[in-house]
Coordinates of C-alpha atoms and ligand atoms in Angstrom, one line a residue:
X1 CA -0.1 -0.5 -0.3
X2 CA 0.8 3.7 -0.4
X3 CA 0.1 7.3 -0.8
X4 CA -0.6 8.9 -4.0
X5 CA -1.8 12.3 -4.7
X6 CA -2.5 14.3 -8.0
X7 CA -2.9 18.0 -8.4
X8 CA -3.5 20.2 -11.3
X9 CA -3.2 24.1 -9.6
X10 CA -1.9 27.1 -10.1
X11 CA 1.8 27.9 -8.8
X12 CA 4.6 25.8 -9.0
X13 CA 3.2 22.2 -7.6
X14 CA 5.9 20.0 -6.4
X15 CA 5.9 21.6 -3.2
X16 CA 2.4 20.8 -2.8
X17 CA 3.1 16.8 -3.8
X18 CA 5.2 17.5 -1.0
X19 CA 3.1 18.6 1.7
X20 CA 0.6 16.3 1.0
X21 CA 2.5 13.8 0.8
X22 CA 4.0 14.2 4.7
X23 CA 0.2 13.7 4.7
X24 CA 0.4 10.4 3.6
X25 CA 4.0 9.0 5.0
X26 CA 1.3 7.1 7.5
X27 CA 1.2 4.3 4.4
X28 CA 4.9 4.0 3.8
X29 CA 7.8 4.9 3.6
X30 CA 10.7 3.5 1.4
X31 CA 10.5 5.3 -1.4
X32 CA 8.7 8.6 -2.9
X33 CA 9.0 10.4 -5.9
X34 CA 7.0 13.1 -8.3
X35 CA 6.2 14.5 -11.9
X36 CA 5.2 17.3 -13.1
X37 CA 4.0 18.2 -16.7
X38 CA 4.9 21.7 -17.7
X39 CA 3.7 24.9 -19.3
X40 CA 5.1 23.2 -22.2
X41 CA 4.1 20.2 -22.0
X42 CA 7.0 18.6 -20.8
X43 CA 6.5 15.5 -18.2
X44 CA 9.6 14.7 -15.4
X45 CA 10.0 13.1 -12.4
X46 CA 12.3 13.0 -9.5
X47 CA 12.6 9.8 -7.0
X48 CA 14.3 9.3 -3.9
X49 CA 14.6 6.0 -1.5
X50 CA 13.8 6.1 2.0
X51 CA 11.6 8.9 3.8
X52 CA 10.3 12.1 2.2
X53 CA 12.9 13.7 3.0
X54 CA 15.5 12.3 1.0
X55 CA 12.9 13.5 -1.6
X56 CA 13.0 17.1 -0.9
X57 CA 16.9 17.6 -0.8
X58 CA 16.6 15.8 -3.8
X59 CA 14.1 18.5 -5.3
X60 CA 16.0 21.4 -3.3
X61 CA 18.9 20.2 -6.3
X62 CA 17.0 19.5 -8.9
X63 CA 13.6 21.0 -9.1
X64 CA 11.1 20.4 -10.8
X65 CA 8.6 22.4 -12.9
X66 CA 4.7 23.0 -13.8
X67 CA 1.7 22.9 -12.2
X68 CA 0.5 20.0 -13.1
X69 CA 1.9 16.7 -11.0
X70 CA 1.3 13.0 -9.1
X71 CA 2.8 11.9 -6.4
X72 CA 3.4 9.0 -4.2
X73 CA 5.1 7.6 -0.9
X74 CA 5.9 3.6 -1.1
X75 CA 5.4 0.4 0.8
X76 CA 7.5 -2.1 -1.3
X77 CA 4.8 -4.5 -2.0
X78 CA 6.6 -6.2 -5.1
X79 CA 10.6 -4.7 -5.4
X80 CA 13.1 -3.7 -3.2
X81 CA 13.1 0.1 -2.2
X82 CA 15.1 1.3 -4.9
X83 CA 14.9 4.5 -6.7
X84 CA 14.1 2.3 -10.1
X85 CA 11.1 0.9 -8.1
X86 CA 10.0 4.2 -7.0
X87 CA 6.5 5.7 -8.3
X88 CA 6.3 7.5 -10.8
X89 CA 6.7 4.3 -12.9
X90 CA 7.0 6.3 -16.9
X91 CA 7.1 4.9 -20.0
X92 CA 6.5 7.5 -22.9
X93 CA 4.0 10.3 -22.2
X94 CA 2.6 8.7 -19.4
X95 CA 3.2 8.8 -16.0
X96 CA 1.3 6.5 -13.1
X97 CA 1.1 5.9 -9.6
X98 CA -0.8 3.3 -7.9
X99 CA -1.6 2.2 -4.2
X100 CA -2.2 -2.1 -4.2
X101 CA -1.9 -4.7 -6.1
X102 CA -2.1 -5.4 -9.6
X103 CA -2.6 -9.6 -9.4
X104 CA -2.1 -10.2 -13.1
X105 CA 1.1 -8.3 -13.7
X106 CA 3.1 -11.0 -14.7
X107 CA 1.1 -12.2 -17.5
X108 CA 0.8 -7.9 -18.7
X109 CA 4.6 -8.1 -18.0
X110 CA 5.3 -11.4 -20.2
X111 CA 3.2 -10.5 -23.1
X112 CA 3.9 -6.5 -22.8
X113 CA 8.3 -8.2 -23.4
X114 CA 6.3 -10.8 -26.3
X115 CA 5.9 -6.8 -27.9
X116 CA 9.3 -5.7 -27.4
X117 CA 8.7 -3.4 -24.0
X118 CA 10.7 -4.1 -21.4
X119 CA 10.0 -3.3 -18.0
X120 CA 12.7 -1.3 -16.1
X121 CA 11.8 -2.6 -12.5
X122 CA 10.2 -5.2 -10.7
X123 CA 7.5 -3.4 -9.6
X124 CA 3.6 -4.6 -10.7
X125 CA 2.9 -0.8 -11.1
X126 CA 4.8 -0.2 -13.9
X127 CA 3.1 -2.8 -16.9
X128 CA 0.6 -0.1 -16.6
X129 CA 2.6 2.8 -17.5
X130 CA 3.9 0.5 -20.0
X131 CA 0.8 -0.8 -21.1
X132 CA -0.8 2.9 -22.0
X133 CA 2.4 4.6 -23.0
X134 CA 2.1 1.3 -25.6
X135 CA -1.8 2.1 -26.1
X136 CA -0.8 5.9 -26.7
X137 CA 2.2 5.2 -29.3
X138 CA -1.0 3.6 -31.0
X139 CA -3.0 6.7 -31.1
X140 CA -5.1 6.6 -28.6
X141 CA -6.2 9.3 -26.8
X142 CA -5.0 9.8 -23.5
X143 CA -9.1 8.3 -21.8
X144 CA -8.5 6.1 -24.3
X145 CA -5.3 4.3 -23.7
X146 CA -6.0 4.4 -19.8
X147 CA -9.2 2.7 -20.5
X148 CA -7.4 0.2 -22.5
X149 CA -5.3 -0.5 -20.0
X150 CA -8.1 -0.7 -16.9
X151 CA -9.8 -3.2 -19.0
X152 CA -6.6 -5.5 -18.7
X153 CA -6.1 -5.2 -14.7
X154 CA -6.8 -7.5 -12.3
X155 CA -6.8 -6.6 -8.4
X156 CA -7.1 -3.8 -6.0
X157 CA -5.9 -0.1 -7.6
X158 CA -6.1 3.2 -6.8
X159 CA -4.4 5.0 -10.2
X160 CA -3.7 8.9 -11.0
X161 CA -2.2 9.3 -14.4
X162 CA -0.2 12.0 -15.9
X163 CA 0.7 12.7 -19.3
X164 CA 3.2 14.2 -21.7
X165 CA 1.4 17.6 -23.5
X166 CA -1.9 18.0 -21.4
X167 CA -1.1 20.3 -18.6
X168 CA -4.7 20.8 -18.0
X169 CA -5.4 16.3 -17.2
X170 CA -5.4 13.5 -15.0
X171 CA -6.9 10.4 -15.0
X172 CA -8.4 8.6 -12.0
X173 CA -9.1 5.4 -11.4
X174 CA -10.1 2.5 -8.3
X175 CA -11.1 -0.4 -7.5
X176 CA -10.5 -1.7 -3.9
X177 CA -8.2 1.2 -3.0
X178 CA -9.4 4.3 -2.0
X179 CA -9.4 7.5 -4.0
X180 CA -11.2 11.0 -3.1
X181 CA -11.5 14.2 -5.6
X182 CA -10.9 17.3 -4.0
X183 CA -12.5 20.6 -5.7
X184 CA -10.4 23.6 -5.5
X185 CA -11.0 27.3 -7.1
X186 CA -9.7 26.9 -10.9
X187 CA -7.3 23.5 -9.6
X188 CA -8.0 20.1 -9.0
X189 CA -7.2 17.3 -6.5
X190 CA -6.6 13.6 -6.1
X191 CA -5.3 11.8 -3.1
X192 CA -5.8 8.5 -1.5
X193 CA -8.0 10.6 1.5
X194 CA -9.1 13.5 3.0
X195 CA -6.0 14.3 5.2
X196 CA -3.8 14.6 2.1
X197 CA -5.8 17.7 0.3
X198 CA -6.8 18.8 3.8
X199 CA -4.4 21.7 2.6
X200 CA -6.2 22.5 -0.2
X201 CA -9.7 21.9 -0.1
X202 CA -12.5 21.5 2.4
X203 CA -15.1 20.1 -0.4
X204 CA -14.3 16.1 -1.4
X205 CA -16.0 13.3 -3.2
X206 CA -15.2 9.6 -2.8
X207 CA -14.8 7.9 -6.0
X208 CA -16.7 4.8 -5.8
X209 CA -15.2 1.0 -6.8
X210 CA -14.8 0.5 -10.3
X211 CA -15.1 4.2 -11.1
X212 CA -13.0 5.9 -13.3
X213 CA -12.8 10.0 -13.5
X214 CA -11.2 12.6 -15.9
X215 CA -10.4 15.4 -14.1
X216 CA -9.5 18.7 -15.0
X217 CA -9.2 22.4 -13.8
X218 CA -13.2 23.0 -14.5
X219 CA -13.8 20.1 -13.1
X220 CA -14.2 16.4 -13.1
X221 CA -16.2 14.0 -14.5
X222 CA -17.0 10.2 -13.6
X223 CA -17.8 7.1 -14.8
X224 CA -18.8 3.8 -13.5
X225 CA -17.6 0.2 -13.3
X226 CA -20.4 0.2 -16.2
X227 CA -18.4 3.0 -18.0
X228 CA -22.4 4.9 -17.3
X229 CA -21.0 8.3 -16.9
X230 CA -22.6 8.8 -13.3
X231 CA -22.4 11.2 -10.4
X232 CA -20.6 11.4 -7.1
X233 CA -21.9 13.7 -4.5
X234 CA -19.1 16.9 -3.1
X235 CA -19.0 16.7 1.2
X236 CA -17.6 18.9 2.9
X237 CA -15.1 17.6 5.6
X238 CA -13.6 19.1 8.7
X239 CA -9.8 20.2 7.7
X240 CA -9.2 21.6 11.2
X241 CA -9.8 17.7 12.6
X242 CA -6.4 17.1 10.1
X243 CA -4.0 19.3 12.0
X244 CA -0.4 17.2 12.9
X245 CA 1.7 18.4 14.6
X246 CA 3.8 17.6 17.7
X247 CA 3.2 19.5 20.8
X248 CA 6.2 20.3 21.9
X249 CA 6.6 16.1 22.7
X250 CA 10.2 14.4 20.5
X251 CA 7.6 12.2 19.4
X252 CA 3.8 12.0 18.0
X253 CA 3.9 8.4 19.9
X254 CA 4.1 10.3 23.4
X255 CA 1.8 12.8 22.9
X256 CA -0.6 10.5 21.8
X257 CA -0.1 8.0 24.8
X258 CA -0.4 11.2 26.6
X259 CA -3.6 12.4 25.5
X260 CA -5.3 9.1 26.8
X261 CA -7.0 10.8 29.5
X262 CA -8.9 13.5 27.5
X263 CA -9.4 11.7 24.3
X264 CA -11.1 8.8 26.1
X265 CA -13.1 11.1 28.5
X266 CA -14.4 12.9 24.8
X267 CA -15.7 9.3 23.7
X268 CA -17.3 9.0 27.3
X269 CA -19.1 12.2 26.7
X270 CA -20.3 10.9 23.2
X271 CA -21.5 8.0 24.4
X272 CA -22.9 8.4 27.4
X273 CA -25.8 10.9 28.9
X274 CA -25.9 10.5 33.1
X275 CA -26.4 7.0 33.4
X276 CA -27.9 6.9 30.0
X277 CA -25.8 5.1 27.0
X278 CA -26.3 7.0 23.4
X279 CA -26.2 5.5 20.6
X280 CA -27.7 5.6 17.4
X281 CA -30.1 4.1 15.7
X282 CA -30.5 1.0 14.1
X283 CA -28.8 -0.6 17.1
X284 CA -31.1 -3.6 18.5
X285 CA -28.9 -6.4 21.1
X286 CA -32.0 -7.8 21.9
X287 CA -32.4 -9.0 18.7
X288 CA -29.3 -11.1 17.9
X289 CA -27.9 -13.9 19.0
X290 CA -24.0 -13.4 18.4
X291 CA -21.9 -10.5 17.7
X292 CA -18.4 -10.4 15.2
X293 CA -15.2 -8.7 15.5
X294 CA -13.2 -8.4 13.1
X295 CA -10.1 -6.2 12.9
X296 CA -6.0 -6.0 11.8
X297 CA -3.4 -5.7 14.2
X298 CA -3.9 -3.3 17.6
X299 CA -7.3 -3.1 16.2
X300 CA -7.9 -6.9 16.3
X301 CA -6.6 -6.7 19.5
X302 CA -9.0 -4.0 21.5
X303 CA -11.7 -6.9 19.6
X304 CA -10.1 -9.6 21.5
X305 CA -10.7 -7.6 24.8
X306 CA -14.0 -7.1 23.7
X307 CA -15.1 -10.3 23.9
X308 CA -14.3 -10.9 27.8
X309 CA -17.2 -7.7 28.3
X310 CA -19.5 -9.3 25.9
X311 CA -19.0 -12.4 26.5
X312 CA -18.8 -11.7 30.7
X313 CA -21.3 -8.9 31.1
X314 CA -24.0 -9.7 27.9
X315 CA -23.8 -13.7 27.9
X316 CA -24.3 -12.6 24.6
X317 CA -21.5 -15.2 22.6
X318 CA -18.7 -13.5 21.0
X319 CA -16.4 -14.5 17.5
X320 CA -13.2 -12.4 16.9
X321 CA -11.0 -12.9 13.9
X322 CA -8.2 -11.2 12.3
X323 CA -9.5 -9.9 9.1
X324 CA -6.7 -11.8 6.6
X325 CA -8.2 -14.9 8.0
X326 CA -12.0 -14.0 8.1
X327 CA -12.3 -13.1 4.4
X328 CA -11.3 -16.9 3.3
X329 CA -12.3 -19.2 5.7
X330 CA -16.1 -18.3 4.5
X331 CA -17.2 -17.9 8.0
X332 CA -20.8 -18.8 8.1
X333 CA -23.4 -15.9 9.4
X334 CA -26.9 -15.2 10.4
X335 CA -29.1 -12.2 9.4
X336 CA -29.2 -12.9 14.0
X337 CA -25.4 -11.4 14.2
X338 CA -23.9 -8.0 14.3
X339 CA -20.4 -7.6 12.5
X340 CA -18.4 -5.3 13.4
X341 CA -15.3 -3.7 11.6
X342 CA -12.8 -2.0 14.2
X343 CA -10.1 0.3 12.3
X344 CA -8.1 3.1 13.5
X345 CA -7.7 4.2 9.8
X346 CA -10.8 2.7 8.2
X347 CA -8.9 1.8 4.9
X348 CA -7.3 -1.1 5.8
X349 CA -7.5 -3.4 2.9
X350 CA -8.2 -7.0 4.4
X351 CA -11.2 -5.2 7.1
X352 CA -12.7 -3.4 4.4
X353 CA -13.1 -6.8 2.3
X354 CA -14.2 -8.7 5.2
X355 CA -16.8 -6.4 5.7
X356 CA -17.9 -6.3 2.3
X357 CA -18.3 -10.4 3.1
X358 CA -20.2 -9.8 6.2
X359 CA -22.6 -6.9 5.5
X360 CA -25.2 -8.6 3.5
X361 CA -24.9 -11.7 5.8
X362 CA -25.7 -10.2 9.1
X363 CA -29.4 -8.3 11.0
X364 CA -26.2 -5.3 10.9
X365 CA -22.7 -4.2 10.2
X366 CA -20.8 -1.5 12.4
X367 CA -17.5 -0.2 11.3
X368 CA -15.9 1.8 14.8
X369 CA -13.8 3.7 13.2
X370 CA -11.1 6.7 13.9
X371 CA -11.2 8.4 10.5
X372 CA -14.9 9.6 10.0
X373 CA -14.4 10.0 5.9
X374 CA -12.9 6.3 6.1
X375 CA -14.3 3.5 3.5
X376 CA -15.6 1.8 5.8
X377 CA -17.5 4.5 7.8
X378 CA -19.0 5.1 4.6
X379 CA -20.0 1.1 3.9
X380 CA -20.8 -0.2 6.9
X381 CA -24.7 0.4 8.1
X382 CA -23.8 2.3 10.8
X383 CA -20.3 4.1 11.2
X384 CA -19.3 4.9 15.0
X385 CA -16.8 7.3 15.3
X386 CA -13.4 6.1 18.3
X387 CA -13.1 10.0 18.7
X388 CA -9.4 9.6 19.3
X389 CA -8.6 12.5 16.3
X390 CA -5.6 12.1 14.1
X391 CA -2.9 9.6 15.5
X392 CA 0.4 10.0 13.8
X393 CA 2.7 7.7 15.1
X394 CA 2.2 4.6 13.2
X395 CA 1.9 2.5 16.4
X396 CA -1.7 2.8 18.0
X397 CA -1.5 4.1 21.4
X398 CA -4.8 6.4 22.1
X399 CA -6.3 5.2 19.2
X400 CA -5.8 1.3 21.1
X401 CA -8.2 2.7 24.1
X402 CA -10.3 5.2 22.4
X403 CA -11.3 1.5 20.3
X404 CA -11.7 -0.1 24.1
X405 CA -13.7 2.9 25.6
X406 CA -17.0 2.3 22.6
X407 CA -16.6 -1.4 22.9
X408 CA -16.9 -1.3 26.2
X409 CA -20.0 1.0 26.0
X410 CA -21.1 -1.4 22.8
X411 CA -20.8 -3.9 25.9
X412 CA -22.8 -2.0 28.3
X413 CA -25.4 -1.4 25.9
X414 CA -25.9 -5.0 25.3
X415 CA -25.8 -6.3 28.7
X416 CA -28.8 -3.6 29.6
X417 CA -30.7 -4.3 26.3
X418 CA -30.5 -8.3 27.0
X419 CA -31.1 -7.7 30.6
X420 CA -28.7 -9.4 31.8
X421 CA -27.8 -6.4 34.4
X422 CA -29.9 -4.2 35.9
X423 CA -30.0 -0.3 37.0
X424 CA -27.6 -0.6 40.1
X425 CA -25.0 -2.7 38.4
X426 CA -25.4 -1.1 35.2
X427 CA -24.6 2.3 37.1
X428 CA -22.0 0.5 39.3
X429 CA -20.4 -0.4 35.8
X430 CA -20.8 2.9 34.3
X431 CA -18.7 4.3 37.6
X432 CA -16.1 2.0 36.6
X433 CA -16.1 3.3 33.0
X434 CA -15.9 6.7 33.8
X435 CA -13.0 6.6 36.3
X436 CA -10.5 5.0 33.6
X437 CA -9.6 8.7 32.2
X438 CA -8.9 10.0 35.8
X439 CA -7.0 6.6 36.3
X440 CA -5.0 6.4 33.3
X441 CA -4.1 10.2 33.8
X442 CA -2.3 8.6 36.5
X443 CA -1.0 5.7 34.7
X444 CA 0.3 8.5 33.0
X445 CA 2.6 9.1 35.8
X446 CA 4.7 5.5 35.1
X447 CA 6.4 6.6 32.6
X448 CA 9.3 7.8 34.2
X449 CA 9.8 4.0 35.9
X450 CA 9.3 2.4 32.9
X451 CA 11.7 4.6 30.8
X452 CA 14.2 2.5 34.0
X453 CA 12.9 -1.1 33.5
X454 CA 12.7 -0.1 29.3
X455 CA 16.9 -0.1 30.0
X456 CA 17.0 -3.6 31.0
X457 CA 14.2 -4.7 28.3
X458 CA 16.2 -3.1 25.4
X459 CA 19.5 -5.3 26.0
X460 CA 16.9 -8.4 25.6
X461 CA 17.2 -10.9 22.1
X462 CA 13.4 -12.0 23.7
X463 CA 11.2 -10.7 26.1
X464 CA 7.7 -12.7 27.3
X465 CA 4.6 -11.0 28.1
X466 CA 1.8 -13.3 30.5
X467 CA -1.5 -12.3 31.4
X468 CA -5.4 -13.5 32.0
X469 CA -9.2 -13.0 30.9
X470 CA -8.5 -9.8 29.5
X471 CA -5.7 -9.2 30.4
X472 CA -4.2 -11.6 27.7
X473 CA -4.9 -9.6 25.0
X474 CA -3.4 -7.0 26.6
X475 CA -0.5 -9.2 27.3
X476 CA -0.3 -9.2 23.4
X477 CA -0.6 -5.6 23.0
X478 CA 2.3 -5.4 24.8
X479 CA 4.6 -7.4 22.2
X480 CA 3.3 -6.5 19.4
X481 CA 4.3 -2.8 20.8
X482 CA 7.7 -3.7 21.5
X483 CA 8.0 -5.9 18.0
X484 CA 7.1 -2.9 16.1
X485 CA 8.8 -0.2 17.9
X486 CA 11.9 -2.3 19.1
X487 CA 12.6 -4.9 16.9
X488 CA 12.6 -7.4 20.0
X489 CA 11.3 -9.9 19.2
X490 CA 8.4 -10.8 21.9
X491 CA 5.3 -12.6 22.8
X492 CA 2.5 -12.8 24.9
X493 CA 1.0 -15.9 26.0
X494 CA -2.4 -16.6 28.5
X495 CA -0.9 -17.4 31.4
X496 CA -1.9 -20.5 32.1
X497 CA -0.8 -21.2 28.7
X498 CA 2.6 -21.0 29.4
X499 CA 3.2 -24.6 30.9
X500 CA 2.0 -26.4 27.5
X501 CA 5.8 -24.8 25.4
X502 CA 6.6 -21.5 26.3
X503 CA 8.0 -22.1 29.6
X504 CA 10.5 -24.2 28.0
X505 CA 12.0 -20.5 26.2
X506 CA 13.1 -19.4 30.4
X507 CA 15.9 -18.5 31.3
X508 CA 17.9 -15.3 32.9
X509 CA 17.9 -13.9 29.9
X510 CA 14.0 -13.6 29.3
X511 CA 12.0 -11.0 30.4
X512 CA 9.0 -12.3 32.0
X513 CA 6.6 -8.9 32.0
X514 CA 3.6 -10.2 34.1
X515 CA 0.5 -8.8 33.6
X516 CA -1.6 -9.6 37.0
X517 CA -4.3 -6.8 38.8
X518 CA -5.8 -7.5 41.5
X519 CA -8.2 -10.0 41.5
X520 CA -10.2 -12.8 41.1
X521 CA -8.1 -14.4 38.6
X522 CA -5.0 -13.1 40.5
X523 CA -4.1 -16.3 42.7
X524 CA -3.8 -18.0 39.0
X525 CA -1.3 -15.6 37.3
X526 CA 0.7 -15.2 40.4
X527 CA 1.0 -18.8 40.6
X528 CA 2.1 -18.7 37.1
X529 CA 4.6 -16.0 37.1
X530 CA 6.6 -18.4 40.3
X531 CA 6.2 -21.0 38.2
X532 CA 8.3 -18.6 35.7
X533 CA 10.4 -17.6 38.9
X534 CA 11.2 -21.1 39.5
X535 CA 13.3 -21.4 36.6
X536 CA 15.9 -18.4 37.0
X537 CA 12.9 -15.8 34.6
X538 CA 13.4 -12.6 35.9
X539 CA 9.7 -11.1 35.9
X540 CA 8.3 -7.7 35.9
X541 CA 5.3 -7.9 37.7
X542 CA 2.6 -5.0 36.6
X543 CA -0.5 -4.6 39.2
X544 CA -1.8 -2.2 41.7
X545 CA -0.3 -1.6 45.0
X546 CA -2.8 -4.2 47.0
X547 CA -1.2 -7.0 43.7
X548 CA 2.3 -6.2 44.6
X549 CA 2.0 -6.4 48.2
X550 CA 0.1 -9.8 47.9
X551 CA 2.6 -10.8 45.1
X552 CA 5.0 -11.1 47.4
X553 CA 9.6 -11.2 47.2
X554 CA 11.1 -12.6 44.4
X555 CA 10.2 -10.4 41.3
X556 CA 12.9 -8.3 39.7
X557 CA 10.6 -5.4 39.6
X558 CA 7.2 -4.1 39.3
X559 CA 5.0 -0.9 38.1
X560 CA 1.8 -0.1 40.2
X561 CA -0.6 0.7 38.5
X562 CA -4.1 2.6 40.7
X563 CA -6.3 0.8 41.4
X564 CA -9.6 1.1 40.0
X565 CA -11.9 0.6 36.6
X566 CA -12.9 -2.7 37.4
X567 CA -13.7 -4.7 34.6
X568 CA -12.4 -2.3 32.2
X569 CA -9.3 -2.4 34.2
X570 CA -7.5 -3.0 30.8
X571 CA -7.8 0.4 29.2
X572 CA -5.4 1.1 32.3
X573 CA -2.6 -2.1 31.7
X574 CA -2.3 -0.7 28.2
X575 CA -0.3 2.7 29.1
X576 CA 2.8 0.6 30.5
X577 CA 2.8 -1.4 27.4
X578 CA 2.8 1.2 25.5
X579 CA 4.9 3.3 27.7
X580 CA 7.7 0.1 27.9
X581 CA 7.7 -0.2 24.0
X582 CA 8.1 3.5 23.8
X583 CA 11.6 3.7 26.2
X584 CA 12.1 0.5 24.9
X585 CA 12.7 2.0 21.0
X586 CA 14.1 5.4 22.2
X587 CA 17.1 3.4 24.6
X588 CA 17.7 1.6 21.1
X589 CA 17.3 4.7 19.1
X590 CA 14.9 3.2 16.3
X591 CA 12.6 5.6 14.9
X592 CA 9.5 5.7 17.1
X593 CA 7.0 6.8 15.1
X594 CA 8.5 5.4 11.9
X595 CA 9.8 2.0 12.9
X596 CA 10.7 -0.2 9.9
X597 CA 9.0 -2.2 7.1
X598 CA 6.2 -0.6 8.7
X599 CA 3.3 1.1 7.6
X600 CA 0.1 3.1 9.5
X601 CA -2.5 2.5 7.3
X602 CA -2.4 -0.9 5.2
X603 CA -4.4 -1.1 1.6
X604 CA -3.3 -4.5 0.5
X605 CA -3.9 -7.8 1.4
Ligands
G6P1 C1 -1.5 -1.5 11.0 C2 -0.6 -0.8 11.6 C3 -0.9 -1.2 13.6 C4 -3.0 -0.6 13.4 C5 -3.1 -2.7 11.8 C6 -4.4 -1.8 11.3 O1 -0.4 -3.1 10.9 O2 1.1 -0.5 11.9 O3 -0.9 -0.5 14.4 O4 -3.3 -1.7 14.1 O5 -1.9 -1.9 11.1 O6 -4.9 -1.0 11.3 P1 -5.9 -0.4 11.7 O7 -6.3 1.4 10.4 O8 -7.6 -1.3 10.7 O9 -6.9 0.1 12.8

């Protein structure tokens, strides 16, 4: 997956392209490139490997004139992160940027080779440029050439085409991958999302699956998958909500961790009015017999925590799966199921595909998303915003706890609607939930202690995380965060599973992080912790004051979280998971906000 941008502007376009790409770097940062057409119609490009800053430097030394252009930031799928594989890809009179995967590119390439056309890169994308250039050379117009190429493509794509001699033309197409058209005054824009276009315009038209479009400075013409000219609505987006700044913190992640009390407070104020749960019409938990939660990465783990809440609080059977497995295993669904796609970006390809698979088979589909303008928000029957505000750091922190906050509200509503709890019990749970932002504010004070422990973790080759019940998925999240940010191998296990294999890994060199709030499962988890210590394992215990006192001696270190939050404690325990990973990454000197090989929004399968 990658980020793409296109501009038909009225100024020098390269700086604008780079500014927009900065907002799309969350989609990948293996290489970046821009192509422009200048006033004389000359098409040219600049590309650079690595972060966008390398492209900016290149443009300083080797500027690219022109008021029309396309740009790209790449997350490598086919072919290494080299300049030859960087977009835009060019052949003859056309340059192309692409997000997605052209699945039949090998066949398309072989055919080109038989026509005597040799690819210069290892990418799937280049075949799009080669075929379009070939069609142009056969005498087709740009639109005919693009259409002839599009007709051959299989897979998922968002594409932008720029043509030599055509300073007032961009052609766009989407199938699977999202693409937004921005309307300016005498200017037109194209981008992978509205956030990229926010510096230029707040008027956005989303292309729908199978659409292709012709942009000129006068406007946009759109054709649907059947080739009929069509109209797509234009909406205004909230540009203010797309502001991006570090607010004095060294990293976006540190800022985003610290924002959690405020943003979770916003979530609760949005969905709770006094003792009343306020949800949009159409969510009838009494009418369903099953809930299916699907997501990827951290979003999936939020669903995994919520499974405990839906089952324990509401007695509602709950399936949870990673989207990439769910979508292909053809799970039976019924019209008494509620399907929930959980996604920060709302654009994750597998989660979107899972939603598309499920939405006609279930009673209702819900998108639990942080980006309100995203594809999942638009394609689900109902979008529930997670209101975390823009999250820039690739590793998710506040988006995770805000997802948990909305899921907690849903679980309470399910319990209420299914008559599993009375008013008094509901009020008690709501009190616990409302206490979470203040408890997290206290938990933020653990940052310094986590920094101390991080010096220890940073030396480790492997780290294990153990948790039980709803703390088990938090242990998984702790391990995921550490891997993502510090590149240290880490695994999360259900505490009770330890003796069924992972215990063989325990020795004096493997730190074991044990999550054990002083609750009904405490003694069981502590027994597992003792099994670790009996084998010379070194334990970092995360509990509350009562738990740390009851656990006795023998742990290498402990971190005390405040007591409270009831069954919503997993939200609290997420904080030391975030800080341990953050400080370990800082200690190791890795790129905290943009870890290697990752991207924030994964728009390919
Ligand atoms: C990527 C990110 C993860 C994120 C996952 C799901 O892998 O690196 O941090 O949890 O995608 O993203 P989503 O936007 O669907 O929540």
